[in-house]
Amino acid sequence: MNDKNRKRVVRRRLEEFASRTGFALGFFDELASTNNEARDARYTNGAVVIAERQSRGRGQRGNSWSSAEGMNLTFSAVLCPAGLRAESQFYLSKAVALSVSDTVDSFGIESRIKWPNDIYVGDGKVAGILIENDLMGACVSRSIAGIGLNVNQTAFDPALPNPTSLALQKGAEFDRSEVFERFYGFLTVRCRQLDGGDYGKLDEDYIARLYRFGERHPFVDGLTGERFRGTIRDVLYGGELRVEKETGEICDYLFKEIEYVHDRDGEVSAK
């Protein structure tokens, strides 16, 4: 089966799955950004926008998200959490990250969540997540969770520091429609936990899968540029990363205020 026919099969299967499951699906050959498209009011709670190619896909820290056409899954899910207060919005991030991690693990590939919500296998990044929330009063009214999951791509831009994929991990090609269907099932379960206020379960599972939790590694303070070794001790209610430095000092960091680094041949470089 050639690539064009494979894409047609994936589209047909996912449209059938959406019809059976009861959610709106927008499937596009190309979009600038699935997150941008998902902002349209016609996409309601549970809807998904998928694109085989994004010309301006966005990642965390303002980075672009690069993905080979027809090889991976790049999509956005629209979520309208029930009564989720603004100060608790990191629990939505936990629920989405755990859904992707659940999906990867279901194929026999052990994954970890790199704070706040990248998905790693070993030291390789298999998925990235960008969540954009809209607030109404004191609560999150609507959220768009953009997800890029590397499925069948095996060759990447050498400028990318540490990409991997499901295919690279298993040495076999995956049915992308099956991968998505598993994800959507896990997302449904995690959103029920979120809407039901089962924050304890989300906390427990998130910490259990947290990349480098309890291990001593090098970091860079994103505000001061200080390089130090520290140990991740916790993720706080608001999403702050708590790190204990070698000196014993405890510091809490918001997103973009700390960078993971790795040691390689005696050198320390940002990651």
PDB file of C-alpha atoms in Angstrom:
ATOM      1  CA  MET A   1       0.000   0.000   0.000  1.00  0.00           C
ATOM      2  CA  ASN A   2       1.470   3.362  -0.982  1.00  0.00           C
ATOM      3  CA  ASP A   3       1.598   6.386   1.325  1.00  0.00           C
ATOM      4  CA  LYS A   4      -1.422   8.068  -0.283  1.00  0.00           C
ATOM      5  CA  ASN A   5      -3.621   5.019   0.217  1.00  0.00           C
ATOM      6  CA  ARG A   6      -2.371   4.557   3.775  1.00  0.00           C
ATOM      7  CA  LYS A   7      -3.413   8.096   4.628  1.00  0.00           C
ATOM      8  CA  ARG A   8      -6.846   7.482   3.117  1.00  0.00           C
ATOM      9  CA  VAL A   9      -7.263   4.339   5.218  1.00  0.00           C
ATOM     10  CA  VAL A  10      -6.249   6.158   8.406  1.00  0.00           C
ATOM     11  CA  ARG A  11      -8.693   8.959   7.652  1.00  0.00           C
ATOM     12  CA  ARG A  12     -11.563   6.556   6.949  1.00  0.00           C
ATOM     13  CA  ARG A  13     -10.908   4.530  10.092  1.00  0.00           C
ATOM     14  CA  LEU A  14     -10.712   7.607  12.304  1.00  0.00           C
ATOM     15  CA  GLU A  15     -13.883   9.090  10.825  1.00  0.00           C
ATOM     16  CA  GLU A  16     -15.645   5.795  11.541  1.00  0.00           C
ATOM     17  CA  PHE A  17     -14.235   5.753  15.089  1.00  0.00           C
ATOM     18  CA  ALA A  18     -15.415   9.323  15.710  1.00  0.00           C
ATOM     19  CA  SER A  19     -18.876   8.460  14.425  1.00  0.00           C
ATOM     20  CA  ARG A  20     -19.118   5.392  16.682  1.00  0.00           C
ATOM     21  CA  THR A  21     -17.711   7.190  19.709  1.00  0.00           C
ATOM     22  CA  GLY A  22     -19.744  10.363  19.228  1.00  0.00           C
ATOM     23  CA  PHE A  23     -17.242  13.186  18.907  1.00  0.00           C
ATOM     24  CA  ALA A  24     -16.666  15.734  16.155  1.00  0.00           C
ATOM     25  CA  LEU A  25     -13.577  15.113  14.029  1.00  0.00           C
ATOM     26  CA  GLY A  26     -11.946  17.547  11.651  1.00  0.00           C
ATOM     27  CA  PHE A  27      -9.402  15.758   9.456  1.00  0.00           C
ATOM     28  CA  PHE A  28      -7.202  17.862   7.185  1.00  0.00           C
ATOM     29  CA  ASP A  29      -4.382  17.151   4.767  1.00  0.00           C
ATOM     30  CA  GLU A  30      -2.751  20.414   5.814  1.00  0.00           C
ATOM     31  CA  LEU A  31      -3.280  23.190   8.331  1.00  0.00           C
ATOM     32  CA  ALA A  32      -1.176  26.024   9.628  1.00  0.00           C
ATOM     33  CA  SER A  33      -1.863  24.796  13.167  1.00  0.00           C
ATOM     34  CA  THR A  34      -4.388  22.338  14.583  1.00  0.00           C
ATOM     35  CA  ASN A  35      -4.623  24.469  17.740  1.00  0.00           C
ATOM     36  CA  ASN A  36      -5.635  27.469  15.660  1.00  0.00           C
ATOM     37  CA  GLU A  37      -8.281  25.485  13.783  1.00  0.00           C
ATOM     38  CA  ALA A  38      -9.630  23.994  17.020  1.00  0.00           C
ATOM     39  CA  ARG A  39     -10.414  27.503  18.281  1.00  0.00           C
ATOM     40  CA  ASP A  40     -13.407  27.600  15.941  1.00  0.00           C
ATOM     41  CA  ALA A  41     -16.628  27.488  17.981  1.00  0.00           C
ATOM     42  CA  ARG A  42     -17.981  24.564  15.958  1.00  0.00           C
ATOM     43  CA  TYR A  43     -15.551  22.280  17.791  1.00  0.00           C
ATOM     44  CA  THR A  44     -17.176  21.469  21.110  1.00  0.00           C
ATOM     45  CA  ASN A  45     -16.099  19.383  24.101  1.00  0.00           C
ATOM     46  CA  GLY A  46     -14.350  16.186  23.013  1.00  0.00           C
ATOM     47  CA  ALA A  47     -13.809  17.303  19.420  1.00  0.00           C
ATOM     48  CA  VAL A  48     -10.491  16.590  17.705  1.00  0.00           C
ATOM     49  CA  VAL A  49      -8.718  18.333  14.831  1.00  0.00           C
ATOM     50  CA  ILE A  50      -6.094  16.245  13.014  1.00  0.00           C
ATOM     51  CA  ALA A  51      -3.721  17.377  10.265  1.00  0.00           C
ATOM     52  CA  GLU A  52      -1.344  15.245   8.238  1.00  0.00           C
ATOM     53  CA  ARG A  53       0.862  18.307   7.880  1.00  0.00           C
ATOM     54  CA  GLN A  54       1.183  21.557   9.828  1.00  0.00           C
ATOM     55  CA  SER A  55       2.951  24.494   8.218  1.00  0.00           C
ATOM     56  CA  ARG A  56       3.202  26.441  11.478  1.00  0.00           C
ATOM     57  CA  GLY A  57       2.819  23.852  14.216  1.00  0.00           C
ATOM     58  CA  ARG A  58       3.734  25.211  17.647  1.00  0.00           C
ATOM     59  CA  GLY A  59       5.519  23.624  20.580  1.00  0.00           C
ATOM     60  CA  GLN A  60       6.478  24.745  24.056  1.00  0.00           C
ATOM     61  CA  ARG A  61       8.679  27.805  24.679  1.00  0.00           C
ATOM     62  CA  GLY A  62       7.562  29.280  21.345  1.00  0.00           C
ATOM     63  CA  ASN A  63       9.334  26.536  19.374  1.00  0.00           C
ATOM     64  CA  SER A  64       7.938  25.054  16.178  1.00  0.00           C
ATOM     65  CA  TRP A  65       6.873  21.405  16.006  1.00  0.00           C
ATOM     66  CA  SER A  66       8.303  19.459  13.077  1.00  0.00           C
ATOM     67  CA  SER A  67       6.707  16.228  11.860  1.00  0.00           C
ATOM     68  CA  ALA A  68       7.018  14.182   8.665  1.00  0.00           C
ATOM     69  CA  GLU A  69       3.760  14.194   6.698  1.00  0.00           C
ATOM     70  CA  GLY A  70       1.659  11.054   7.079  1.00  0.00           C
ATOM     71  CA  MET A  71       4.050   9.426   9.548  1.00  0.00           C
ATOM     72  CA  ASN A  72       2.933  10.649  12.948  1.00  0.00           C
ATOM     73  CA  LEU A  73      -0.107  11.998  14.787  1.00  0.00           C
ATOM     74  CA  THR A  74      -0.464  15.775  15.062  1.00  0.00           C
ATOM     75  CA  PHE A  75      -3.799  16.860  16.478  1.00  0.00           C
ATOM     76  CA  SER A  76      -5.645  19.041  18.969  1.00  0.00           C
ATOM     77  CA  ALA A  77      -8.353  17.955  21.387  1.00  0.00           C
ATOM     78  CA  VAL A  78     -10.976  20.394  22.657  1.00  0.00           C
ATOM     79  CA  LEU A  79     -11.749  19.965  26.363  1.00  0.00           C
ATOM     80  CA  CYS A  80     -14.290  21.780  28.518  1.00  0.00           C
ATOM     81  CA  PRO A  81     -13.487  20.627  32.071  1.00  0.00           C
ATOM     82  CA  ALA A  82     -16.347  20.723  34.549  1.00  0.00           C
ATOM     83  CA  GLY A  83     -15.766  23.385  37.203  1.00  0.00           C
ATOM     84  CA  LEU A  84     -11.962  23.323  36.965  1.00  0.00           C
ATOM     85  CA  ARG A  85     -10.740  26.394  38.801  1.00  0.00           C
ATOM     86  CA  ALA A  86      -8.019  28.518  37.241  1.00  0.00           C
ATOM     87  CA  GLU A  87      -5.591  27.820  40.071  1.00  0.00           C
ATOM     88  CA  SER A  88      -6.048  24.070  39.456  1.00  0.00           C
ATOM     89  CA  GLN A  89      -5.482  24.165  35.698  1.00  0.00           C
ATOM     90  CA  PHE A  90      -2.214  22.218  35.900  1.00  0.00           C
ATOM     91  CA  TYR A  91      -4.354  19.157  36.620  1.00  0.00           C
ATOM     92  CA  LEU A  92      -5.626  19.363  33.070  1.00  0.00           C
ATOM     93  CA  SER A  93      -2.012  19.297  31.898  1.00  0.00           C
ATOM     94  CA  LYS A  94      -1.444  16.235  34.080  1.00  0.00           C
ATOM     95  CA  ALA A  95      -4.519  14.483  32.663  1.00  0.00           C
ATOM     96  CA  VAL A  96      -3.456  15.060  29.049  1.00  0.00           C
ATOM     97  CA  ALA A  97       0.189  14.102  29.655  1.00  0.00           C
ATOM     98  CA  LEU A  98      -0.895  10.923  31.428  1.00  0.00           C
ATOM     99  CA  SER A  99      -3.223  10.074  28.525  1.00  0.00           C
ATOM    100  CA  VAL A 100      -0.316  10.201  26.078  1.00  0.00           C
ATOM    101  CA  SER A 101       1.932   8.291  28.486  1.00  0.00           C
ATOM    102  CA  ASP A 102      -0.814   5.675  28.959  1.00  0.00           C
ATOM    103  CA  THR A 103      -0.965   5.276  25.186  1.00  0.00           C
ATOM    104  CA  VAL A 104       2.782   4.769  24.772  1.00  0.00           C
ATOM    105  CA  ASP A 105       2.888   2.320  27.692  1.00  0.00           C
ATOM    106  CA  SER A 106      -0.012   0.312  26.234  1.00  0.00           C
ATOM    107  CA  PHE A 107       2.290  -0.754  23.376  1.00  0.00           C
ATOM    108  CA  GLY A 108       4.880  -2.124  25.795  1.00  0.00           C
ATOM    109  CA  ILE A 109       7.062   1.009  25.668  1.00  0.00           C
ATOM    110  CA  GLU A 110       7.856   2.489  29.076  1.00  0.00           C
ATOM    111  CA  SER A 111       7.430   6.261  29.044  1.00  0.00           C
ATOM    112  CA  ARG A 112       8.152   9.126  31.402  1.00  0.00           C
ATOM    113  CA  ILE A 113       6.713  12.645  31.660  1.00  0.00           C
ATOM    114  CA  LYS A 114       9.344  15.378  31.494  1.00  0.00           C
ATOM    115  CA  TRP A 115       7.958  18.320  33.424  1.00  0.00           C
ATOM    116  CA  PRO A 116       5.706  19.897  32.572  1.00  0.00           C
ATOM    117  CA  ASN A 117       4.307  17.616  29.860  1.00  0.00           C
ATOM    118  CA  ASP A 118       6.792  16.282  27.295  1.00  0.00           C
ATOM    119  CA  ILE A 119       6.686  12.506  26.905  1.00  0.00           C
ATOM    120  CA  TYR A 120      10.018  10.693  26.961  1.00  0.00           C
ATOM    121  CA  VAL A 121      11.191   7.161  26.309  1.00  0.00           C
ATOM    122  CA  GLY A 122      14.598   6.816  27.907  1.00  0.00           C
ATOM    123  CA  ASP A 123      16.253  10.136  27.093  1.00  0.00           C
ATOM    124  CA  GLY A 124      14.372  10.544  23.796  1.00  0.00           C
ATOM    125  CA  LYS A 125      11.339  12.750  23.245  1.00  0.00           C
ATOM    126  CA  VAL A 126       8.447  10.832  21.694  1.00  0.00           C
ATOM    127  CA  ALA A 127       5.704  13.437  22.130  1.00  0.00           C
ATOM    128  CA  GLY A 128       5.168  17.107  22.863  1.00  0.00           C
ATOM    129  CA  ILE A 129       2.080  18.820  24.241  1.00  0.00           C
ATOM    130  CA  LEU A 130       0.952  22.452  24.051  1.00  0.00           C
ATOM    131  CA  ILE A 131      -2.103  23.367  26.130  1.00  0.00           C
ATOM    132  CA  GLU A 132      -3.928  26.671  25.714  1.00  0.00           C
ATOM    133  CA  ASN A 133      -6.644  27.521  28.239  1.00  0.00           C
ATOM    134  CA  ASP A 134      -9.495  30.034  28.104  1.00  0.00           C
ATOM    135  CA  LEU A 135     -10.843  31.319  31.400  1.00  0.00           C
ATOM    136  CA  MET A 136     -14.335  32.442  32.319  1.00  0.00           C
ATOM    137  CA  GLY A 137     -14.379  34.061  35.717  1.00  0.00           C
ATOM    138  CA  ALA A 138     -12.558  31.815  38.179  1.00  0.00           C
ATOM    139  CA  CYS A 139     -12.719  28.650  36.034  1.00  0.00           C
ATOM    140  CA  VAL A 140     -11.239  27.137  32.887  1.00  0.00           C
ATOM    141  CA  SER A 141     -14.034  27.304  30.309  1.00  0.00           C
ATOM    142  CA  ARG A 142     -12.326  25.717  27.320  1.00  0.00           C
ATOM    143  CA  SER A 143      -8.963  24.141  26.676  1.00  0.00           C
ATOM    144  CA  ILE A 144      -7.166  23.134  23.504  1.00  0.00           C
ATOM    145  CA  ALA A 145      -4.588  20.402  23.944  1.00  0.00           C
ATOM    146  CA  GLY A 146      -2.234  20.232  20.977  1.00  0.00           C
ATOM    147  CA  ILE A 147      -0.332  16.951  20.754  1.00  0.00           C
ATOM    148  CA  GLY A 148       2.434  15.763  18.468  1.00  0.00           C
ATOM    149  CA  LEU A 149       3.189  12.043  18.861  1.00  0.00           C
ATOM    150  CA  ASN A 150       6.012  10.512  16.829  1.00  0.00           C
ATOM    151  CA  VAL A 151       4.655   7.212  15.560  1.00  0.00           C
ATOM    152  CA  ASN A 152       6.328   5.895  12.393  1.00  0.00           C
ATOM    153  CA  GLN A 153       8.991   8.501  11.640  1.00  0.00           C
ATOM    154  CA  THR A 154      12.490   7.047  11.882  1.00  0.00           C
ATOM    155  CA  ALA A 155      14.651   9.821  10.370  1.00  0.00           C
ATOM    156  CA  PHE A 156      14.649  13.262  11.981  1.00  0.00           C
ATOM    157  CA  ASP A 157      16.198  16.662  11.417  1.00  0.00           C
ATOM    158  CA  PRO A 158      19.712  16.396  12.912  1.00  0.00           C
ATOM    159  CA  ALA A 159      19.155  19.801  14.543  1.00  0.00           C
ATOM    160  CA  LEU A 160      16.626  18.207  16.893  1.00  0.00           C
ATOM    161  CA  PRO A 161      18.446  17.191  20.092  1.00  0.00           C
ATOM    162  CA  ASN A 162      16.772  13.934  21.116  1.00  0.00           C
ATOM    163  CA  PRO A 163      13.767  12.740  19.067  1.00  0.00           C
ATOM    164  CA  THR A 164      12.472   9.178  19.054  1.00  0.00           C
ATOM    165  CA  SER A 165       9.300   7.416  17.906  1.00  0.00           C
ATOM    166  CA  LEU A 166       7.206   4.364  18.633  1.00  0.00           C
ATOM    167  CA  ALA A 167       8.590   2.720  15.496  1.00  0.00           C
ATOM    168  CA  LEU A 168      12.182   3.351  16.545  1.00  0.00           C
ATOM    169  CA  GLN A 169      11.466   1.881  19.966  1.00  0.00           C
ATOM    170  CA  LYS A 170       9.774  -1.290  18.689  1.00  0.00           C
ATOM    171  CA  GLY A 171      11.453  -1.734  15.315  1.00  0.00           C
ATOM    172  CA  ALA A 172       8.078  -2.013  13.587  1.00  0.00           C
ATOM    173  CA  GLU A 173       5.494   0.199  11.897  1.00  0.00           C
ATOM    174  CA  PHE A 174       2.326   1.134  13.790  1.00  0.00           C
ATOM    175  CA  ASP A 175      -1.275   1.551  12.698  1.00  0.00           C
ATOM    176  CA  ARG A 176      -1.781   5.246  13.403  1.00  0.00           C
ATOM    177  CA  SER A 177      -5.545   4.879  13.687  1.00  0.00           C
ATOM    178  CA  GLU A 178      -5.102   2.277  16.439  1.00  0.00           C
ATOM    179  CA  VAL A 179      -2.661   4.540  18.276  1.00  0.00           C
ATOM    180  CA  PHE A 180      -5.139   7.422  18.174  1.00  0.00           C
ATOM    181  CA  GLU A 181      -8.081   5.259  19.235  1.00  0.00           C
ATOM    182  CA  ARG A 182      -6.143   4.048  22.262  1.00  0.00           C
ATOM    183  CA  PHE A 183      -5.206   7.617  23.120  1.00  0.00           C
ATOM    184  CA  TYR A 184      -8.799   8.823  22.939  1.00  0.00           C
ATOM    185  CA  GLY A 185      -9.911   6.028  25.245  1.00  0.00           C
ATOM    186  CA  PHE A 186      -7.234   6.918  27.799  1.00  0.00           C
ATOM    187  CA  LEU A 187      -8.069  10.625  27.484  1.00  0.00           C
ATOM    188  CA  THR A 188     -11.707   9.861  28.267  1.00  0.00           C
ATOM    189  CA  VAL A 189     -10.692   8.019  31.446  1.00  0.00           C
ATOM    190  CA  ARG A 190      -8.297  10.748  32.594  1.00  0.00           C
ATOM    191  CA  CYS A 191     -10.888  13.485  31.932  1.00  0.00           C
ATOM    192  CA  ARG A 192     -13.389  11.573  34.070  1.00  0.00           C
ATOM    193  CA  GLN A 193     -10.826  11.596  36.879  1.00  0.00           C
ATOM    194  CA  LEU A 194     -10.340  15.332  36.344  1.00  0.00           C
ATOM    195  CA  ASP A 195     -14.052  16.166  36.223  1.00  0.00           C
ATOM    196  CA  GLY A 196     -14.676  13.928  39.230  1.00  0.00           C
ATOM    197  CA  GLY A 197     -12.064  15.786  41.267  1.00  0.00           C
ATOM    198  CA  ASP A 198      -9.855  12.705  41.652  1.00  0.00           C
ATOM    199  CA  TYR A 199      -6.753  14.856  41.901  1.00  0.00           C
ATOM    200  CA  GLY A 200      -5.048  12.371  44.206  1.00  0.00           C
ATOM    201  CA  LYS A 201      -4.975   9.717  41.461  1.00  0.00           C
ATOM    202  CA  LEU A 202      -3.651  12.223  38.917  1.00  0.00           C
ATOM    203  CA  ASP A 203      -0.953  13.355  41.392  1.00  0.00           C
ATOM    204  CA  GLU A 204       0.067   9.777  42.188  1.00  0.00           C
ATOM    205  CA  ASP A 205       0.319   8.650  38.569  1.00  0.00           C
ATOM    206  CA  TYR A 206       2.061  11.832  37.425  1.00  0.00           C
ATOM    207  CA  ILE A 207       4.785  11.596  40.071  1.00  0.00           C
ATOM    208  CA  ALA A 208       5.207   7.873  39.413  1.00  0.00           C
ATOM    209  CA  ARG A 209       6.066   8.667  35.788  1.00  0.00           C
ATOM    210  CA  LEU A 210       7.987  11.901  36.299  1.00  0.00           C
ATOM    211  CA  TYR A 211      11.245  11.940  34.346  1.00  0.00           C
ATOM    212  CA  ARG A 212      14.329  12.031  36.612  1.00  0.00           C
ATOM    213  CA  PHE A 213      12.246  12.225  39.783  1.00  0.00           C
ATOM    214  CA  GLY A 214      14.379  11.672  42.886  1.00  0.00           C
ATOM    215  CA  GLU A 215      17.608  11.579  40.871  1.00  0.00           C
ATOM    216  CA  ARG A 216      20.458  14.075  40.976  1.00  0.00           C
ATOM    217  CA  HIS A 217      21.055  15.799  37.639  1.00  0.00           C
ATOM    218  CA  PRO A 218      22.358  19.115  36.281  1.00  0.00           C
ATOM    219  CA  PHE A 219      20.020  22.040  35.632  1.00  0.00           C
ATOM    220  CA  VAL A 220      20.252  25.663  34.528  1.00  0.00           C
ATOM    221  CA  ASP A 221      18.348  28.427  36.283  1.00  0.00           C
ATOM    222  CA  GLY A 222      16.486  30.108  33.436  1.00  0.00           C
ATOM    223  CA  LEU A 223      16.460  33.485  35.175  1.00  0.00           C
ATOM    224  CA  THR A 224      20.025  33.761  36.462  1.00  0.00           C
ATOM    225  CA  GLY A 225      21.885  31.346  34.182  1.00  0.00           C
ATOM    226  CA  GLU A 226      23.286  29.500  37.223  1.00  0.00           C
ATOM    227  CA  ARG A 227      24.261  25.885  36.556  1.00  0.00           C
ATOM    228  CA  PHE A 228      23.725  23.512  39.418  1.00  0.00           C
ATOM    229  CA  ARG A 229      23.029  19.915  40.325  1.00  0.00           C
ATOM    230  CA  GLY A 230      19.744  19.168  41.962  1.00  0.00           C
ATOM    231  CA  THR A 231      17.106  16.559  42.689  1.00  0.00           C
ATOM    232  CA  ILE A 232      13.440  16.861  41.705  1.00  0.00           C
ATOM    233  CA  ARG A 233      11.412  16.429  44.891  1.00  0.00           C
ATOM    234  CA  ASP A 234       7.853  17.339  43.911  1.00  0.00           C
ATOM    235  CA  VAL A 235       5.466  19.129  41.565  1.00  0.00           C
ATOM    236  CA  LEU A 236       3.310  21.575  43.490  1.00  0.00           C
ATOM    237  CA  TYR A 237      -0.426  22.237  43.211  1.00  0.00           C
ATOM    238  CA  GLY A 238       0.073  25.130  40.810  1.00  0.00           C
ATOM    239  CA  GLY A 239       2.506  23.164  38.635  1.00  0.00           C
ATOM    240  CA  GLU A 240       5.782  24.492  40.043  1.00  0.00           C
ATOM    241  CA  LEU A 241       8.748  22.108  39.941  1.00  0.00           C
ATOM    242  CA  ARG A 242      10.371  21.710  43.357  1.00  0.00           C
ATOM    243  CA  VAL A 243      14.105  21.014  43.181  1.00  0.00           C
ATOM    244  CA  GLU A 244      16.571  20.462  46.003  1.00  0.00           C
ATOM    245  CA  LYS A 245      20.034  21.781  45.181  1.00  0.00           C
ATOM    246  CA  GLU A 246      23.213  20.025  46.301  1.00  0.00           C
ATOM    247  CA  THR A 247      23.560  22.757  48.921  1.00  0.00           C
ATOM    248  CA  GLY A 248      20.265  21.651  50.474  1.00  0.00           C
ATOM    249  CA  GLU A 249      18.428  24.758  49.266  1.00  0.00           C
ATOM    250  CA  ILE A 250      14.854  24.058  48.107  1.00  0.00           C
ATOM    251  CA  CYS A 251      13.685  26.072  45.091  1.00  0.00           C
ATOM    252  CA  ASP A 252      10.350  26.128  43.264  1.00  0.00           C
ATOM    253  CA  TYR A 253      10.374  26.888  39.541  1.00  0.00           C
ATOM    254  CA  LEU A 254       7.665  27.937  37.127  1.00  0.00           C
ATOM    255  CA  PHE A 255       7.692  26.917  33.475  1.00  0.00           C
ATOM    256  CA  LYS A 256      10.641  28.506  31.604  1.00  0.00           C
ATOM    257  CA  GLU A 257      12.440  29.266  34.881  1.00  0.00           C
ATOM    258  CA  ILE A 258      14.530  26.076  34.815  1.00  0.00           C
ATOM    259  CA  GLU A 259      16.127  23.980  32.080  1.00  0.00           C
ATOM    260  CA  TYR A 260      17.136  20.331  32.162  1.00  0.00           C
ATOM    261  CA  VAL A 261      20.676  19.662  30.994  1.00  0.00           C
ATOM    262  CA  HIS A 262      22.651  16.498  30.437  1.00  0.00           C
ATOM    263  CA  ASP A 263      26.249  15.471  30.977  1.00  0.00           C
ATOM    264  CA  ARG A 264      28.016  14.118  27.918  1.00  0.00           C
ATOM    265  CA  ASP A 265      31.732  13.454  27.823  1.00  0.00           C
ATOM    266  CA  GLY A 266      32.308  15.814  30.682  1.00  0.00           C
ATOM    267  CA  GLU A 267      30.409  18.694  29.103  1.00  0.00           C
ATOM    268  CA  VAL A 268      27.084  20.170  30.162  1.00  0.00           C
ATOM    269  CA  SER A 269      24.668  21.307  27.473  1.00  0.00           C
ATOM    270  CA  ALA A 270      21.082  22.522  27.446  1.00  0.00           C
ATOM    271  CA  LYS A 271      18.340  20.102  26.463  1.00  0.00           C
TER     272      LYS A 271
END
